[in-house]
PDB file of C-alpha atoms in Angstrom:
ATOM      1  CA  MET A 970       0.000   0.000   0.000  1.00  0.00           C
ATOM      2  CA  PHE A 971       0.982   3.633  -0.092  1.00  0.00           C
ATOM      3  CA  SER A 972       2.927   5.010   2.826  1.00  0.00           C
ATOM      4  CA  ASN A 973       3.682   8.552   3.901  1.00  0.00           C
ATOM      5  CA  PRO A 974       7.393   9.042   4.738  1.00  0.00           C
ATOM      6  CA  ARG A 975       7.270  12.347   6.601  1.00  0.00           C
ATOM      7  CA  THR A 976       5.208  15.389   7.377  1.00  0.00           C
ATOM      8  CA  SER A 977       5.777  18.558   5.358  1.00  0.00           C
ATOM      9  CA  PRO A 978       5.914  22.094   6.774  1.00  0.00           C
ATOM     10  CA  ALA A 979       2.585  23.742   7.506  1.00  0.00           C
ATOM     11  CA  LEU A 980       0.773  25.164   4.495  1.00  0.00           C
ATOM     12  CA  PRO A 981      -0.953  28.542   4.457  1.00  0.00           C
ATOM     13  CA  PRO A 982      -4.739  28.447   4.977  1.00  0.00           C
ATOM     14  CA  SER A 983      -5.546  28.751   1.271  1.00  0.00           C
ATOM     15  CA  ARG A 984      -3.399  25.732   0.441  1.00  0.00           C
ATOM     16  CA  ARG A 985      -4.845  23.735   3.324  1.00  0.00           C
ATOM     17  CA  ALA A 986      -8.318  24.332   1.953  1.00  0.00           C
ATOM     18  CA  LEU A 987      -7.323  23.238  -1.525  1.00  0.00           C
ATOM     19  CA  LEU A 988      -5.583  20.101  -0.314  1.00  0.00           C
ATOM     20  CA  ARG A 989      -8.097  19.017   2.351  1.00  0.00           C
ATOM     21  CA  THR A 990      -9.509  16.333   0.081  1.00  0.00           C
ATOM     22  CA  ALA A 991      -6.057  15.112  -0.854  1.00  0.00           C
ATOM     23  CA  VAL A 992      -5.221  14.628   2.826  1.00  0.00           C
ATOM     24  CA  ALA A 993      -8.400  12.620   3.286  1.00  0.00           C
ATOM     25  CA  GLY A 994      -7.389  10.539   0.303  1.00  0.00           C
ATOM     26  CA  THR A 995      -3.987   9.896   1.849  1.00  0.00           C
ATOM     27  CA  ALA A 996      -5.635   8.495   4.952  1.00  0.00           C
ATOM     28  CA  ALA A 997      -7.856   6.295   2.834  1.00  0.00           C
ATOM     29  CA  ALA A 998      -4.852   4.923   0.973  1.00  0.00           C
ATOM     30  CA  ALA A 999      -3.040   4.214   4.208  1.00  0.00           C
ATOM     31  CA  GLY A1000      -5.883   1.897   5.162  1.00  0.00           C
ATOM     32  CA  ALA A1001      -5.992   0.154   1.834  1.00  0.00           C
ATOM     33  CA  GLY A1002      -3.650  -2.718   2.635  1.00  0.00           C
ATOM     34  CA  LEU A1003      -5.533  -5.323   0.644  1.00  0.00           C
ATOM     35  CA  VAL A1004      -4.481  -8.951   0.904  1.00  0.00           C
ATOM     36  CA  LEU A1005      -4.441 -10.354  -2.599  1.00  0.00           C
ATOM     37  CA  GLY A1006      -3.756 -13.770  -3.940  1.00  0.00           C
ATOM     38  CA  SER A1007      -1.612 -14.690  -6.910  1.00  0.00           C
ATOM     39  CA  ALA A1008      -2.479 -13.484 -10.376  1.00  0.00           C
ATOM     40  CA  ALA A1009      -5.771 -14.800 -11.720  1.00  0.00           C
ATOM     41  CA  PRO A1010      -5.473 -17.551 -14.335  1.00  0.00           C
ATOM     42  CA  ALA A1011      -6.220 -16.672 -17.934  1.00  0.00           C
ATOM     43  CA  SER A1012      -9.621 -18.387 -17.749  1.00  0.00           C
ATOM     44  CA  ALA A1013     -10.666 -15.960 -15.014  1.00  0.00           C
ATOM     45  CA  ALA A1014      -9.520 -12.807 -16.816  1.00  0.00           C
ATOM     46  CA  ALA A1015     -12.826 -12.169 -18.563  1.00  0.00           C
ATOM     47  CA  ALA A1016     -14.768 -12.651 -15.310  1.00  0.00           C
ATOM     48  CA  ARG A1017     -12.527 -10.174 -13.490  1.00  0.00           C
ATOM     49  CA  ASP A1018     -12.868  -7.638 -16.287  1.00  0.00           C
ATOM     50  CA  ALA A1019     -16.642  -7.959 -16.085  1.00  0.00           C
ATOM     51  CA  GLU A1020     -16.822  -7.274 -12.342  1.00  0.00           C
ATOM     52  CA  ASP A1021     -14.010  -4.726 -11.924  1.00  0.00           C
ATOM     53  CA  THR A1022     -15.134  -2.067 -14.370  1.00  0.00           C
ATOM     54  CA  GLY A1023     -17.640  -0.363 -12.078  1.00  0.00           C
ATOM     55  CA  PRO A1024     -17.435   3.405 -11.797  1.00  0.00           C
ATOM     56  CA  VAL A1025     -14.979   4.958  -9.357  1.00  0.00           C
ATOM     57  CA  THR A1026     -16.580   8.199  -8.256  1.00  0.00           C
ATOM     58  CA  THR A1027     -14.535   9.411  -5.275  1.00  0.00           C
ATOM     59  CA  PRO A1028     -10.861  10.227  -4.698  1.00  0.00           C
ATOM     60  CA  GLU A1029     -10.771   7.692  -1.856  1.00  0.00           C
ATOM     61  CA  GLN A1030     -11.963   4.866  -4.114  1.00  0.00           C
ATOM     62  CA  ALA A1031      -9.390   5.790  -6.734  1.00  0.00           C
ATOM     63  CA  LEU A1032      -6.547   5.856  -4.200  1.00  0.00           C
ATOM     64  CA  ARG A1033      -7.569   2.476  -2.801  1.00  0.00           C
ATOM     65  CA  ARG A1034      -7.530   0.946  -6.272  1.00  0.00           C
ATOM     66  CA  LEU A1035      -4.092   2.393  -7.014  1.00  0.00           C
ATOM     67  CA  ALA A1036      -2.771   1.225  -3.646  1.00  0.00           C
ATOM     68  CA  ALA A1037      -4.012  -2.296  -4.252  1.00  0.00           C
ATOM     69  CA  GLY A1038      -2.465  -2.365  -7.714  1.00  0.00           C
ATOM     70  CA  ASN A1039       0.907  -1.145  -6.482  1.00  0.00           C
ATOM     71  CA  HIS A1040       0.831  -3.805  -3.770  1.00  0.00           C
ATOM     72  CA  ARG A1041       0.298  -6.479  -6.433  1.00  0.00           C
ATOM     73  CA  TRP A1042       3.140  -5.055  -8.516  1.00  0.00           C
ATOM     74  CA  ARG A1043       5.749  -4.879  -5.790  1.00  0.00           C
ATOM     75  CA  THR A1044       4.849  -8.325  -4.414  1.00  0.00           C
ATOM     76  CA  ARG A1045       4.980  -9.817  -7.923  1.00  0.00           C
ATOM     77  CA  GLN A1046       1.326 -10.781  -7.911  1.00  0.00           C
ATOM     78  CA  GLN A1047       0.356  -8.765 -10.959  1.00  0.00           C
ATOM     79  CA  GLU A1048      -3.034  -9.551 -12.461  1.00  0.00           C
ATOM     80  CA  HIS A1049      -2.664  -7.565 -15.699  1.00  0.00           C
ATOM     81  CA  PRO A1050      -6.373  -6.687 -15.489  1.00  0.00           C
ATOM     82  CA  HIS A1051      -8.703  -5.399 -18.162  1.00  0.00           C
ATOM     83  CA  GLU A1052      -7.147  -6.944 -21.239  1.00  0.00           C
ATOM     84  CA  SER A1053      -9.833  -9.422 -22.275  1.00  0.00           C
ATOM     85  CA  ALA A1054     -11.473  -9.382 -25.706  1.00  0.00           C
ATOM     86  CA  ALA A1055     -14.853  -8.533 -24.186  1.00  0.00           C
ATOM     87  CA  LEU A1056     -13.401  -5.565 -22.330  1.00  0.00           C
ATOM     88  CA  ARG A1057     -11.696  -4.295 -25.479  1.00  0.00           C
ATOM     89  CA  ARG A1058     -15.002  -4.406 -27.325  1.00  0.00           C
ATOM     90  CA  ARG A1059     -16.741  -2.432 -24.568  1.00  0.00           C
ATOM     91  CA  LEU A1060     -14.043   0.234 -24.635  1.00  0.00           C
ATOM     92  CA  VAL A1061     -14.871   0.984 -28.254  1.00  0.00           C
ATOM     93  CA  GLN A1062     -17.956   2.777 -26.919  1.00  0.00           C
ATOM     94  CA  GLY A1063     -15.999   5.089 -24.635  1.00  0.00           C
ATOM     95  CA  GLN A1064     -13.564   5.418 -21.753  1.00  0.00           C
ATOM     96  CA  HIS A1065     -14.028   6.005 -18.042  1.00  0.00           C
ATOM     97  CA  PRO A1066     -10.553   6.114 -16.421  1.00  0.00           C
ATOM     98  CA  PHE A1067     -10.591   6.459 -12.641  1.00  0.00           C
ATOM     99  CA  ALA A1068      -7.332   8.422 -12.244  1.00  0.00           C
ATOM    100  CA  VAL A1069      -5.067  10.807 -14.095  1.00  0.00           C
ATOM    101  CA  VAL A1070      -1.418   9.960 -13.482  1.00  0.00           C
ATOM    102  CA  LEU A1071       1.068  12.669 -14.407  1.00  0.00           C
ATOM    103  CA  GLY A1072       4.404  10.921 -14.519  1.00  0.00           C
ATOM    104  CA  CYS A1073       7.906  11.222 -15.883  1.00  0.00           C
ATOM    105  CA  VAL A1074       8.933   9.822 -19.269  1.00  0.00           C
ATOM    106  CA  ASP A1075      11.429   7.481 -17.592  1.00  0.00           C
ATOM    107  CA  SER A1076      11.175   4.043 -19.201  1.00  0.00           C
ATOM    108  CA  ARG A1077      11.384   2.326 -15.796  1.00  0.00           C
ATOM    109  CA  VAL A1078       8.217   3.935 -14.435  1.00  0.00           C
ATOM    110  CA  SER A1079       5.196   2.983 -16.512  1.00  0.00           C
ATOM    111  CA  PRO A1080       2.032   3.864 -14.531  1.00  0.00           C
ATOM    112  CA  GLU A1081       0.003   0.963 -15.913  1.00  0.00           C
ATOM    113  CA  LEU A1082       2.663  -1.469 -14.700  1.00  0.00           C
ATOM    114  CA  VAL A1083       3.482   0.256 -11.401  1.00  0.00           C
ATOM    115  CA  PHE A1084      -0.221   0.236 -10.455  1.00  0.00           C
ATOM    116  CA  ASP A1085      -1.109  -3.042 -12.225  1.00  0.00           C
ATOM    117  CA  GLN A1086      -3.915  -1.484 -14.238  1.00  0.00           C
ATOM    118  CA  GLY A1087      -5.217  -2.210 -17.702  1.00  0.00           C
ATOM    119  CA  LEU A1088      -7.002  -0.720 -20.668  1.00  0.00           C
ATOM    120  CA  GLY A1089      -9.344   2.129 -19.811  1.00  0.00           C
ATOM    121  CA  ASP A1090      -8.162   2.471 -16.193  1.00  0.00           C
ATOM    122  CA  LEU A1091      -5.667   5.329 -16.212  1.00  0.00           C
ATOM    123  CA  LEU A1092      -5.334   8.517 -18.206  1.00  0.00           C
ATOM    124  CA  THR A1093      -1.566   8.836 -18.290  1.00  0.00           C
ATOM    125  CA  VAL A1094       0.220  12.092 -19.036  1.00  0.00           C
ATOM    126  CA  ARG A1095       4.005  11.974 -19.154  1.00  0.00           C
ATOM    127  CA  SER A1096       6.667  14.655 -19.414  1.00  0.00           C
ATOM    128  CA  ALA A1097      10.296  14.628 -18.324  1.00  0.00           C
ATOM    129  CA  GLY A1098      10.376  15.448 -14.620  1.00  0.00           C
ATOM    130  CA  GLU A1099       6.564  15.847 -14.583  1.00  0.00           C
ATOM    131  CA  VAL A1100       7.144  19.350 -15.939  1.00  0.00           C
ATOM    132  CA  LEU A1101       3.999  21.352 -16.626  1.00  0.00           C
ATOM    133  CA  ASP A1102       3.320  23.208 -19.852  1.00  0.00           C
ATOM    134  CA  GLU A1103       0.107  24.090 -21.656  1.00  0.00           C
ATOM    135  CA  ALA A1104      -0.157  20.692 -23.350  1.00  0.00           C
ATOM    136  CA  VAL A1105       0.279  18.872 -20.039  1.00  0.00           C
ATOM    137  CA  LEU A1106      -2.173  21.174 -18.248  1.00  0.00           C
ATOM    138  CA  GLY A1107      -4.710  20.707 -21.021  1.00  0.00           C
ATOM    139  CA  SER A1108      -4.332  16.942 -20.883  1.00  0.00           C
ATOM    140  CA  VAL A1109      -4.891  16.853 -17.119  1.00  0.00           C
ATOM    141  CA  ALA A1110      -7.846  19.217 -17.417  1.00  0.00           C
ATOM    142  CA  TYR A1111      -9.354  17.002 -20.111  1.00  0.00           C
ATOM    143  CA  GLY A1112      -9.335  14.045 -17.744  1.00  0.00           C
ATOM    144  CA  VAL A1113     -10.913  16.005 -14.905  1.00  0.00           C
ATOM    145  CA  LEU A1114     -13.401  18.205 -16.750  1.00  0.00           C
ATOM    146  CA  GLU A1115     -14.440  16.004 -19.680  1.00  0.00           C
ATOM    147  CA  LEU A1116     -13.979  12.491 -18.287  1.00  0.00           C
ATOM    148  CA  ARG A1117     -14.861  13.423 -14.668  1.00  0.00           C
ATOM    149  CA  VAL A1118     -11.838  11.685 -13.182  1.00  0.00           C
ATOM    150  CA  PRO A1119     -11.825  12.121  -9.361  1.00  0.00           C
ATOM    151  CA  LEU A1120      -8.067  11.815  -8.772  1.00  0.00           C
ATOM    152  CA  VAL A1121      -4.923  13.396 -10.192  1.00  0.00           C
ATOM    153  CA  LEU A1122      -1.693  11.786  -8.990  1.00  0.00           C
ATOM    154  CA  VAL A1123       1.685  13.405  -9.689  1.00  0.00           C
ATOM    155  CA  LEU A1124       4.133  10.507  -9.807  1.00  0.00           C
ATOM    156  CA  ALA A1125       7.791  11.373  -9.234  1.00  0.00           C
ATOM    157  CA  HIS A1126      10.469   8.700  -8.983  1.00  0.00           C
ATOM    158  CA  GLN A1127      13.876   7.876  -7.568  1.00  0.00           C
ATOM    159  CA  SER A1128      16.908   8.748  -9.737  1.00  0.00           C
ATOM    160  CA  CYS A1129      15.060  11.195 -11.984  1.00  0.00           C
ATOM    161  CA  GLY A1130      17.433  12.243 -14.764  1.00  0.00           C
ATOM    162  CA  ALA A1131      15.568  15.463 -15.524  1.00  0.00           C
ATOM    163  CA  VAL A1132      15.891  16.635 -11.926  1.00  0.00           C
ATOM    164  CA  ALA A1133      19.549  15.603 -11.768  1.00  0.00           C
ATOM    165  CA  ALA A1134      20.245  17.573 -14.955  1.00  0.00           C
ATOM    166  CA  ALA A1135      18.470  20.639 -13.564  1.00  0.00           C
ATOM    167  CA  VAL A1136      20.465  20.487 -10.328  1.00  0.00           C
ATOM    168  CA  HIS A1137      23.745  20.017 -12.199  1.00  0.00           C
ATOM    169  CA  ALA A1138      23.028  22.937 -14.535  1.00  0.00           C
ATOM    170  CA  ASP A1139      22.129  25.155 -11.592  1.00  0.00           C
ATOM    171  CA  GLU A1140      25.322  24.278  -9.728  1.00  0.00           C
ATOM    172  CA  THR A1141      27.698  24.625 -12.681  1.00  0.00           C
ATOM    173  CA  GLY A1142      26.028  27.262 -14.818  1.00  0.00           C
ATOM    174  CA  GLU A1143      26.505  25.033 -17.851  1.00  0.00           C
ATOM    175  CA  PRO A1144      23.722  25.357 -20.453  1.00  0.00           C
ATOM    176  CA  LEU A1145      21.777  22.264 -21.394  1.00  0.00           C
ATOM    177  CA  PRO A1146      21.029  21.194 -24.971  1.00  0.00           C
ATOM    178  CA  ALA A1147      18.082  22.645 -26.846  1.00  0.00           C
ATOM    179  CA  HIS A1148      14.706  22.093 -25.183  1.00  0.00           C
ATOM    180  CA  ILE A1149      16.197  20.284 -22.190  1.00  0.00           C
ATOM    181  CA  GLN A1150      17.070  23.712 -20.793  1.00  0.00           C
ATOM    182  CA  TYR A1151      13.349  24.465 -20.627  1.00  0.00           C
ATOM    183  CA  LEU A1152      12.864  21.454 -18.350  1.00  0.00           C
ATOM    184  CA  ALA A1153      15.693  22.591 -16.084  1.00  0.00           C
ATOM    185  CA  ASP A1154      14.247  26.097 -15.873  1.00  0.00           C
ATOM    186  CA  GLN A1155      10.902  24.706 -14.734  1.00  0.00           C
ATOM    187  CA  ILE A1156      12.503  22.478 -12.086  1.00  0.00           C
ATOM    188  CA  ARG A1157      14.987  25.067 -10.760  1.00  0.00           C
ATOM    189  CA  PRO A1158      12.581  26.787  -8.309  1.00  0.00           C
ATOM    190  CA  SER A1159      12.203  23.468  -6.466  1.00  0.00           C
ATOM    191  CA  ILE A1160      15.931  22.866  -5.926  1.00  0.00           C
ATOM    192  CA  GLU A1161      16.626  22.201  -2.253  1.00  0.00           C
ATOM    193  CA  ARG A1162      19.467  24.598  -1.407  1.00  0.00           C
ATOM    194  CA  GLY A1163      20.018  23.147   2.045  1.00  0.00           C
ATOM    195  CA  GLN A1164      21.174  19.798   0.654  1.00  0.00           C
ATOM    196  CA  HIS A1165      24.259  18.786  -1.304  1.00  0.00           C
ATOM    197  CA  GLY A1166      25.258  16.107  -3.787  1.00  0.00           C
ATOM    198  CA  ASP A1167      22.922  13.164  -4.245  1.00  0.00           C
ATOM    199  CA  ALA A1168      20.875  14.308  -1.258  1.00  0.00           C
ATOM    200  CA  ARG A1169      20.081  17.561  -3.061  1.00  0.00           C
ATOM    201  CA  VAL A1170      18.834  15.700  -6.119  1.00  0.00           C
ATOM    202  CA  ASP A1171      16.770  13.329  -3.997  1.00  0.00           C
ATOM    203  CA  ALA A1172      15.185  16.135  -1.978  1.00  0.00           C
ATOM    204  CA  THR A1173      14.507  18.143  -5.129  1.00  0.00           C
ATOM    205  CA  ILE A1174      12.631  15.211  -6.669  1.00  0.00           C
ATOM    206  CA  ASN A1175      10.171  15.343  -3.780  1.00  0.00           C
ATOM    207  CA  ALA A1176       9.999  19.138  -3.626  1.00  0.00           C
ATOM    208  CA  HIS A1177       9.310  19.422  -7.348  1.00  0.00           C
ATOM    209  CA  ALA A1178       6.507  16.840  -7.213  1.00  0.00           C
ATOM    210  CA  ARG A1179       4.906  18.760  -4.353  1.00  0.00           C
ATOM    211  CA  GLY A1180       5.236  21.981  -6.318  1.00  0.00           C
ATOM    212  CA  VAL A1181       3.559  20.464  -9.368  1.00  0.00           C
ATOM    213  CA  ARG A1182       0.746  19.201  -7.131  1.00  0.00           C
ATOM    214  CA  ARG A1183       0.246  22.675  -5.660  1.00  0.00           C
ATOM    215  CA  ARG A1184       0.132  24.273  -9.091  1.00  0.00           C
ATOM    216  CA  LEU A1185      -2.414  21.790 -10.358  1.00  0.00           C
ATOM    217  CA  ALA A1186      -4.612  22.093  -7.264  1.00  0.00           C
ATOM    218  CA  ALA A1187      -4.599  25.877  -7.652  1.00  0.00           C
ATOM    219  CA  GLU A1188      -5.645  25.822 -11.312  1.00  0.00           C
ATOM    220  CA  PRO A1189      -8.997  27.674 -11.460  1.00  0.00           C
ATOM    221  CA  ASP A1190     -10.750  24.879 -13.362  1.00  0.00           C
ATOM    222  CA  LEU A1191      -9.617  22.285 -10.815  1.00  0.00           C
ATOM    223  CA  ALA A1192      -9.585  24.204  -7.532  1.00  0.00           C
ATOM    224  CA  GLY A1193     -13.378  24.336  -7.257  1.00  0.00           C
ATOM    225  CA  LYS A1194     -13.643  20.572  -7.628  1.00  0.00           C
ATOM    226  CA  VAL A1195     -10.934  20.079  -4.997  1.00  0.00           C
ATOM    227  CA  ALA A1196     -12.739  22.381  -2.558  1.00  0.00           C
ATOM    228  CA  ALA A1197     -16.029  20.553  -3.200  1.00  0.00           C
ATOM    229  CA  GLY A1198     -14.460  17.167  -2.466  1.00  0.00           C
ATOM    230  CA  GLU A1199     -15.006  15.927  -6.032  1.00  0.00           C
ATOM    231  CA  LEU A1200     -11.299  15.835  -6.854  1.00  0.00           C
ATOM    232  CA  ALA A1201      -8.042  15.129  -5.034  1.00  0.00           C
ATOM    233  CA  VAL A1202      -4.657  16.178  -6.365  1.00  0.00           C
ATOM    234  CA  VAL A1203      -1.859  14.264  -4.661  1.00  0.00           C
ATOM    235  CA  ALA A1204       1.872  13.783  -5.122  1.00  0.00           C
ATOM    236  CA  ALA A1205       3.692  10.485  -4.806  1.00  0.00           C
ATOM    237  CA  ARG A1206       7.087   8.968  -5.418  1.00  0.00           C
ATOM    238  CA  TYR A1207       8.050   5.605  -6.897  1.00  0.00           C
ATOM    239  CA  ASP A1208      11.223   4.019  -5.563  1.00  0.00           C
ATOM    240  CA  LEU A1209      13.090   1.826  -8.020  1.00  0.00           C
ATOM    241  CA  ARG A1210      14.680  -0.303  -5.303  1.00  0.00           C
ATOM    242  CA  ASP A1211      11.507  -1.670  -3.722  1.00  0.00           C
ATOM    243  CA  GLN A1212       8.924  -0.693  -6.392  1.00  0.00           C
ATOM    244  CA  GLN A1213       6.719   0.990  -3.774  1.00  0.00           C
ATOM    245  CA  VAL A1214       4.740   4.169  -4.319  1.00  0.00           C
ATOM    246  CA  ARG A1215       4.768   6.472  -1.307  1.00  0.00           C
ATOM    247  CA  LEU A1216       2.521   9.484  -0.971  1.00  0.00           C
ATOM    248  CA  LEU A1217       4.240  12.811  -0.335  1.00  0.00           C
ATOM    249  CA  SER A1218       2.629  15.094   2.240  1.00  0.00           C
TER     250      SER A1218
END
């Protein structure tokens, strides 16, 4: 299940109001330690697809489903759900993903694998270092406003190359190639000045994910849904060593 490694500094009242639902979702995820068996045999795949496609309407439900999927992944009990022929035919009529996952482009961190989800489950948006631009913001907004997704999860990860490049460029003053400099410029405000070396990169990974979460939660089109409890925007981190996703406060 998800875990929460530490408590962040107090947020101003406006931020606390925007993130109240996300905090509730964190508590729900913490209690979502589902005990699952081994992966279902192929003959049972269609039956699972038929019963596990019900609507997810709350942030808490979405977090519980992600937590359960990550538990299956890291314990090597993946079910590879929602791949049957019948499910594929139903998806022709439309999609109803239960979460938007904004993740990095890193090839080691595929959201569908990390959360053991299948076709139609996740609306995935990926940019190096989870950097926001208009295309990314529009993609997230599409999931929330048009598809009525109740959860947006910003997924950072251990050993993020984009963050490491931004930290290196900031420390040395060396320019980065072409459009990579744009990524570094977007990450730079999150650099943790009180840390050094690998610790600075590691702390910046978390700080940047939190910053992206705050920006998304404050977007006018999303903030009202957060305040109404219809949407949670949360930040999390995937660790390559143990394959666990941990929520960031």
